[in-house]
């Protein structure tokens, strides 16, 4: 079993890994809480020397921790609605779904059908999600869409009802219902997609790989914060060559990143603290040696060398500070800030004018420009087009959905805006100002106590140098305050309180450092002439460094700790690599998934008559995730959409979708929106039959369509199937008074209704509204009359097709039923009745009449009489057709032979 392979693999891993796998195996959906993930990180860090007390215990993965029954519970979607704040959909509508079989929902273009489809994509599993907009044609506050969702988990006695608001998590019970539409079709055919329905063994390891990536981000974040601390310079002024200097050299080298970390060994904290020990005995020894060697030239040379080193280091730091905070640079910062504000305002005005009619607010804003810039960078990687722009019918780099010509035109409009001089100037000014802010934020300032310690030996030389040292401390503190004030002024555009610094101090430090170096060299010469007290000199230098280290020990100890943690975090990051996990996932996937998934997709490709095109199904691991894609077996690498026709693309996308969801062992539902766009009649029938068979297998199927041929094919296929598949039909219509998305439950579209159903609707619903009306002279009344007679005219037309001609030839059906001719009779009286009846209803259903000829508005009694004509003629024709069919049936067999 695959779990055995996971156990064998885990036994070779560190205890923290086995603990993480144990937690994931027992967690609901193999998902860890933030607290549990934090516990795993603690164990990882402890394993790599970042010790925590008490030591965390690890629970090692065993067979007992692995789930025995891994099937997720299925839930069926019972209804959606009432819906609020979604497009222009009317409130108070409920769209019910059959819990078995097929729910077939018909809606003309612009009826509101797509609003409900978009809503399901927010609630359920899909490759692409659409924004749920309110009524973009209305001014005022835009509220989040909300809807009442009803669903029923398998085995539950009652239906669960939730009110969902866009921006919150949808009900988890319906998250595995899959949605397919035209946008998803484009993603299936030209992009590798994550394999959704995986065996629990692979799902466990993918969740583990995902956990590794999350922990990697946390480790990198922690390392980044420590690295910023480490970049602050350490105290200087130690004598080169002493044991103390050699001991702290690795700390200095790694802090400055000189030569990298390779071959650099950090001292232990014990060694560092031992070297920093200081007591009265050592203080007395230092005083005695200083007195003994006070006039020793070599000792003086060492002192002046140390002082010169400190001055040079401080001068280098102060030069950067002085240049960044000079009066000239402050004026440049002021000018850049003003330029940024001016160009930003000009760009905002340009965006306001250019994008005033766009559906989403704030198009052209700073946040929008960042998003657009990142999308262009990604598009350049994918398309290699110099401008990064997509063409119509390409995939959008941002939402990765197929671009319509209108969407491509909008993208071009966006590009024109970002290429416009006003926007370019704003971007340049923003970039220049951001660069200045980064420079200011990165300026390094030493704390006052540290500066005073660094300059103590320099100040001890004489009173003038003591005053200079105090001036350096004062200058540094003033510079830090000015830096902070400048950053605030940039944000607030208020430089009224900004004052310039006093005269720079780095030049005087450089000059004095040069003089001190000359003094040190002179003492070195004298030292060579004055005998040899090298042992005393070295001892004095060591004691001075030891005393200095004792004063700075906490700074060096903290730096040592930071560098050690950085090394250990680097080891943690290496341990979090997903390479080994991906290899195991690949092995398990090839064993458990690949062949079956490839076979399912290939079966669906055959089902939709795409065998004439050579495809291959390829899977791979990407960052610990399993992805799959369908590629053309072409000589050169080419996108599927550049070769396949629109119909072939739609069929391939649906084949991939069905092949994917067939891997779901519990048969979660599927929602399909207009699956037959651009398909020919043969593939339309194949799709209808395929979806009916899937419903017959127990999967809840919900179909949205505006294609009446497909609607009819689904109905025929469901009736022909053995056993028959239940179908629940709804219509979504728009109404001038009620709005869009008006749901007519358990109802077929008017054009698909039989004569009997149309007559019933005209008789029971449409005609009664005219009884006892007194507003026959109003425009509303005349319009309602026109609508009634339009329905009556269309029913006469349907009567001729269905009853008079016996359904021999019917719309939306590619069959010719020759056997139905047996009941067909059309005589002269029939022609006369139909001619005058059609003439009358046509005149009253909005057809143009001759100039000067006015048709009186019919009364209720006249409308009733016109309806009765069709009802009685239908009854007469049906009776005659039955008699004629019985009489003609004898002609289908030979006459009986006579007997002598």
Tab-separated table of N, CA and C in Angstrom, residues 227-303:
chain	number	residue	atom	x	y	z
A	227	UNK	N	19.301	39.752	9.880
A	227	UNK	CA	20.337	40.292	8.992
A	227	UNK	C	20.392	41.806	9.056
A	228	UNK	N	19.254	42.444	9.228
A	228	UNK	CA	19.249	43.902	9.348
A	228	UNK	C	19.979	44.342	10.622
A	229	UNK	N	19.828	43.574	11.711
A	229	UNK	CA	20.554	43.893	12.941
A	229	UNK	C	22.053	43.710	12.734
A	230	UNK	N	22.410	42.649	12.049
A	230	UNK	CA	23.821	42.294	11.859
A	230	UNK	C	24.550	43.326	11.000
A	231	UNK	N	23.807	44.043	10.141
A	231	UNK	CA	24.455	45.008	9.241
A	231	UNK	C	24.964	46.245	9.973
A	232	UNK	N	24.562	46.451	11.235
A	232	UNK	CA	25.053	47.600	12.015
A	232	UNK	C	26.517	47.355	12.382
A	233	UNK	N	27.426	48.327	12.137
A	233	UNK	CA	28.859	48.109	12.407
A	233	UNK	C	29.140	47.794	13.873
A	234	UNK	N	30.123	46.910	14.097
A	234	UNK	CA	30.573	46.595	15.447
A	234	UNK	C	31.552	47.665	15.926
A	235	UNK	N	31.739	47.767	17.260
A	235	UNK	CA	32.743	48.720	17.776
A	235	UNK	C	34.135	48.411	17.216
A	236	UNK	N	34.917	49.467	16.939
A	236	UNK	CA	36.263	49.306	16.379
A	236	UNK	C	37.297	49.821	17.378
A	237	UNK	N	38.576	49.853	16.963
A	237	UNK	CA	39.640	50.402	17.808
A	237	UNK	C	40.454	49.358	18.527
A	238	UNK	N	40.335	48.088	18.164
A	238	UNK	CA	41.156	47.036	18.761
A	238	UNK	C	42.499	46.987	18.032
A	239	UNK	N	43.534	46.620	18.769
A	239	UNK	CA	44.881	46.593	18.198
A	239	UNK	C	45.035	45.382	17.294
A	240	UNK	N	45.411	45.568	16.023
A	240	UNK	CA	45.614	44.416	15.127
A	240	UNK	C	46.661	43.457	15.680
A	241	UNK	N	46.357	42.159	15.561
A	241	UNK	CA	47.326	41.151	15.945
A	241	UNK	C	47.176	40.618	17.335
A	242	UNK	N	46.393	41.258	18.186
A	242	UNK	CA	46.226	40.733	19.538
A	242	UNK	C	45.274	39.537	19.514
A	243	UNK	N	45.294	38.778	20.600
A	243	UNK	CA	44.418	37.603	20.697
A	243	UNK	C	42.956	38.022	20.642
A	244	UNK	N	42.663	39.210	21.213
A	244	UNK	CA	41.289	39.709	21.200
A	244	UNK	C	40.864	40.023	19.765
A	245	UNK	N	41.725	40.704	19.013
A	245	UNK	CA	41.403	41.037	17.621
A	245	UNK	C	41.170	39.782	16.793
A	246	UNK	N	41.998	38.774	17.002
A	246	UNK	CA	41.840	37.519	16.258
A	246	UNK	C	40.543	36.811	16.647
A	247	UNK	N	40.184	36.915	17.944
A	247	UNK	CA	38.969	36.248	18.414
A	247	UNK	C	37.716	36.860	17.799
A	248	UNK	N	37.680	38.196	17.698
A	248	UNK	CA	36.459	38.857	17.187
A	248	UNK	C	36.482	39.031	15.669
A	249	UNK	N	37.588	38.686	15.037
A	249	UNK	CA	37.694	38.879	13.582
A	249	UNK	C	36.571	38.177	12.807
A	250	UNK	N	36.190	36.912	13.143
A	250	UNK	CA	35.081	36.284	12.403
A	250	UNK	C	33.763	37.043	12.551
A	251	UNK	N	33.533	37.635	13.716
A	251	UNK	CA	32.300	38.397	13.904
A	251	UNK	C	32.282	39.618	12.986
A	252	UNK	N	33.417	40.280	12.896
A	252	UNK	CA	33.511	41.454	12.029
A	252	UNK	C	33.369	41.055	10.570
A	253	UNK	N	34.053	39.964	10.182
A	253	UNK	CA	34.028	39.526	8.776
A	253	UNK	C	32.621	39.135	8.341
A	254	UNK	N	31.909	38.357	9.161
A	254	UNK	CA	30.569	37.915	8.778
A	254	UNK	C	29.572	39.074	8.833
A	255	UNK	N	29.784	40.024	9.748
A	255	UNK	CA	28.898	41.185	9.794
A	255	UNK	C	29.040	42.025	8.539
A	256	UNK	N	30.282	42.127	8.048
A	256	UNK	CA	30.536	42.912	6.842
A	256	UNK	C	30.429	42.062	5.580
A	257	UNK	N	30.175	40.735	5.776
A	257	UNK	CA	30.063	39.779	4.662
A	257	UNK	C	31.301	39.790	3.770
A	258	UNK	N	32.451	39.934	4.414
A	258	UNK	CA	33.702	39.903	3.660
A	258	UNK	C	34.139	38.459	3.461
A	259	UNK	N	34.144	38.028	2.210
A	259	UNK	CA	34.577	36.672	1.905
A	259	UNK	C	33.541	35.621	2.155
A	260	UNK	N	32.312	36.019	2.538
A	260	UNK	CA	31.260	35.039	2.753
A	260	UNK	C	31.477	34.258	4.028
A	261	UNK	N	30.715	33.169	4.219
A	261	UNK	CA	30.772	32.389	5.458
A	261	UNK	C	31.670	31.168	5.347
A	262	UNK	N	32.065	30.825	4.128
A	262	UNK	CA	32.835	29.616	3.924
A	262	UNK	C	34.187	29.718	4.630
A	263	UNK	N	34.484	28.728	5.453
A	263	UNK	CA	35.777	28.691	6.134
A	263	UNK	C	35.865	29.584	7.348
A	264	UNK	N	34.810	30.298	7.696
A	264	UNK	CA	34.825	31.193	8.854
A	264	UNK	C	34.201	30.469	10.036
A	265	UNK	N	34.976	30.394	11.137
A	265	UNK	CA	34.481	29.710	12.329
A	265	UNK	C	34.223	30.727	13.418
A	266	UNK	N	33.024	30.739	13.922
A	266	UNK	CA	32.672	31.682	14.967
A	266	UNK	C	33.223	31.215	16.307
A	267	UNK	N	33.617	32.160	17.171
A	267	UNK	CA	34.058	31.772	18.521
A	267	UNK	C	32.866	31.332	19.359
A	268	UNK	N	33.150	30.594	20.415
A	268	UNK	CA	32.068	30.213	21.318
A	268	UNK	C	31.766	31.378	22.246
A	269	UNK	N	30.588	31.381	22.824
A	269	UNK	CA	30.231	32.446	23.752
A	269	UNK	C	31.087	32.385	25.002
A	270	UNK	N	31.468	31.173	25.394
A	270	UNK	CA	32.332	31.037	26.573
A	270	UNK	C	33.690	31.661	26.306
A	271	UNK	N	34.233	31.399	25.092
A	271	UNK	CA	35.536	31.977	24.751
A	271	UNK	C	35.444	33.500	24.709
A	272	UNK	N	34.347	34.006	24.189
A	272	UNK	CA	34.177	35.456	24.071
A	272	UNK	C	34.069	36.086	25.459
A	273	UNK	N	33.268	35.510	26.320
A	273	UNK	CA	33.103	36.091	27.666
A	273	UNK	C	34.373	35.914	28.507
A	274	UNK	N	35.044	34.796	28.312
A	274	UNK	CA	36.301	34.592	29.036
A	274	UNK	C	37.316	35.656	28.651
A	275	UNK	N	37.399	35.959	27.344
A	275	UNK	CA	38.343	36.981	26.883
A	275	UNK	C	37.960	38.364	27.375
A	276	UNK	N	36.708	38.558	27.740
A	276	UNK	CA	36.235	39.880	28.177
A	276	UNK	C	36.253	40.035	29.694
A	277	UNK	N	36.754	39.038	30.421
A	277	UNK	CA	36.790	39.148	31.881
A	277	UNK	C	37.711	40.292	32.301
A	278	UNK	N	37.292	41.028	33.295
A	278	UNK	CA	38.077	42.164	33.762
A	278	UNK	C	37.878	42.315	35.260
A	279	UNK	N	38.982	42.590	35.956
A	279	UNK	CA	38.906	42.721	37.414
A	279	UNK	C	39.932	43.746	37.890
A	280	UNK	N	39.979	43.939	39.213
A	280	UNK	CA	40.872	44.961	39.768
A	280	UNK	C	42.334	44.612	39.544
A	281	UNK	N	42.642	43.319	39.595
A	281	UNK	CA	44.043	42.899	39.391
A	281	UNK	C	44.507	43.283	37.999
A	282	UNK	N	43.653	42.994	36.983
A	282	UNK	CA	44.018	43.343	35.616
A	282	UNK	C	44.059	44.848	35.430
A	283	UNK	N	43.151	45.559	36.115
A	283	UNK	CA	43.155	47.020	36.028
A	283	UNK	C	44.462	47.584	36.581
A	284	UNK	N	44.942	46.999	37.716
A	284	UNK	CA	46.192	47.465	38.306
A	284	UNK	C	47.378	47.148	37.398
A	285	UNK	N	47.327	45.929	36.811
A	285	UNK	CA	48.412	45.556	35.898
A	285	UNK	C	48.458	46.498	34.700
A	286	UNK	N	47.277	46.848	34.196
A	286	UNK	CA	47.212	47.779	33.063
A	286	UNK	C	47.790	49.134	33.457
A	287	UNK	N	47.441	49.602	34.673
A	287	UNK	CA	47.944	50.908	35.122
A	287	UNK	C	49.457	50.881	35.278
A	288	UNK	N	49.990	49.780	35.838
A	288	UNK	CA	51.436	49.673	36.033
A	288	UNK	C	52.174	49.665	34.702
A	289	UNK	N	51.632	48.892	33.738
A	289	UNK	CA	52.279	48.829	32.425
A	289	UNK	C	52.218	50.175	31.714
A	290	UNK	N	51.061	50.866	31.852
A	290	UNK	CA	50.942	52.177	31.218
A	290	UNK	C	51.950	53.153	31.811
A	291	UNK	N	52.098	53.069	33.165
A	291	UNK	CA	53.069	53.957	33.804
A	291	UNK	C	54.484	53.604	33.372
A	292	UNK	N	54.758	52.308	33.307
A	292	UNK	CA	56.094	51.852	32.936
A	292	UNK	C	56.421	52.192	31.495
A	293	UNK	N	55.386	52.116	30.639
A	293	UNK	CA	55.623	52.307	29.206
A	293	UNK	C	55.032	53.619	28.700
A	294	UNK	N	54.752	54.539	29.686
A	294	UNK	CA	54.086	55.768	29.279
A	294	UNK	C	54.857	56.488	28.181
A	295	UNK	N	56.127	56.471	28.294
A	295	UNK	CA	56.934	57.161	27.309
A	295	UNK	C	57.522	56.219	26.272
A	296	UNK	N	57.081	54.970	26.300
A	296	UNK	CA	57.625	54.007	25.323
A	296	UNK	C	57.059	54.324	23.937
A	297	UNK	N	57.924	54.590	23.001
A	297	UNK	CA	57.459	54.982	21.661
A	297	UNK	C	56.577	53.919	21.001
A	298	UNK	N	56.888	52.652	21.183
A	298	UNK	CA	56.105	51.593	20.520
A	298	UNK	C	54.669	51.568	21.052
A	299	UNK	N	54.530	51.764	22.353
A	299	UNK	CA	53.194	51.781	22.953
A	299	UNK	C	52.417	52.989	22.446
A	300	UNK	N	53.094	54.131	22.377
A	300	UNK	CA	52.427	55.306	21.847
A	300	UNK	C	52.015	55.097	20.391
A	301	UNK	N	52.872	54.412	19.658
A	301	UNK	CA	52.545	54.139	18.251
A	301	UNK	C	51.280	53.290	18.149
A	302	UNK	N	51.170	52.243	19.016
A	302	UNK	CA	49.967	51.396	19.003
A	302	UNK	C	48.723	52.209	19.344
A	303	UNK	N	48.870	53.103	20.351
A	303	UNK	CA	47.713	53.908	20.755
A	303	UNK	C	47.239	54.794	19.603
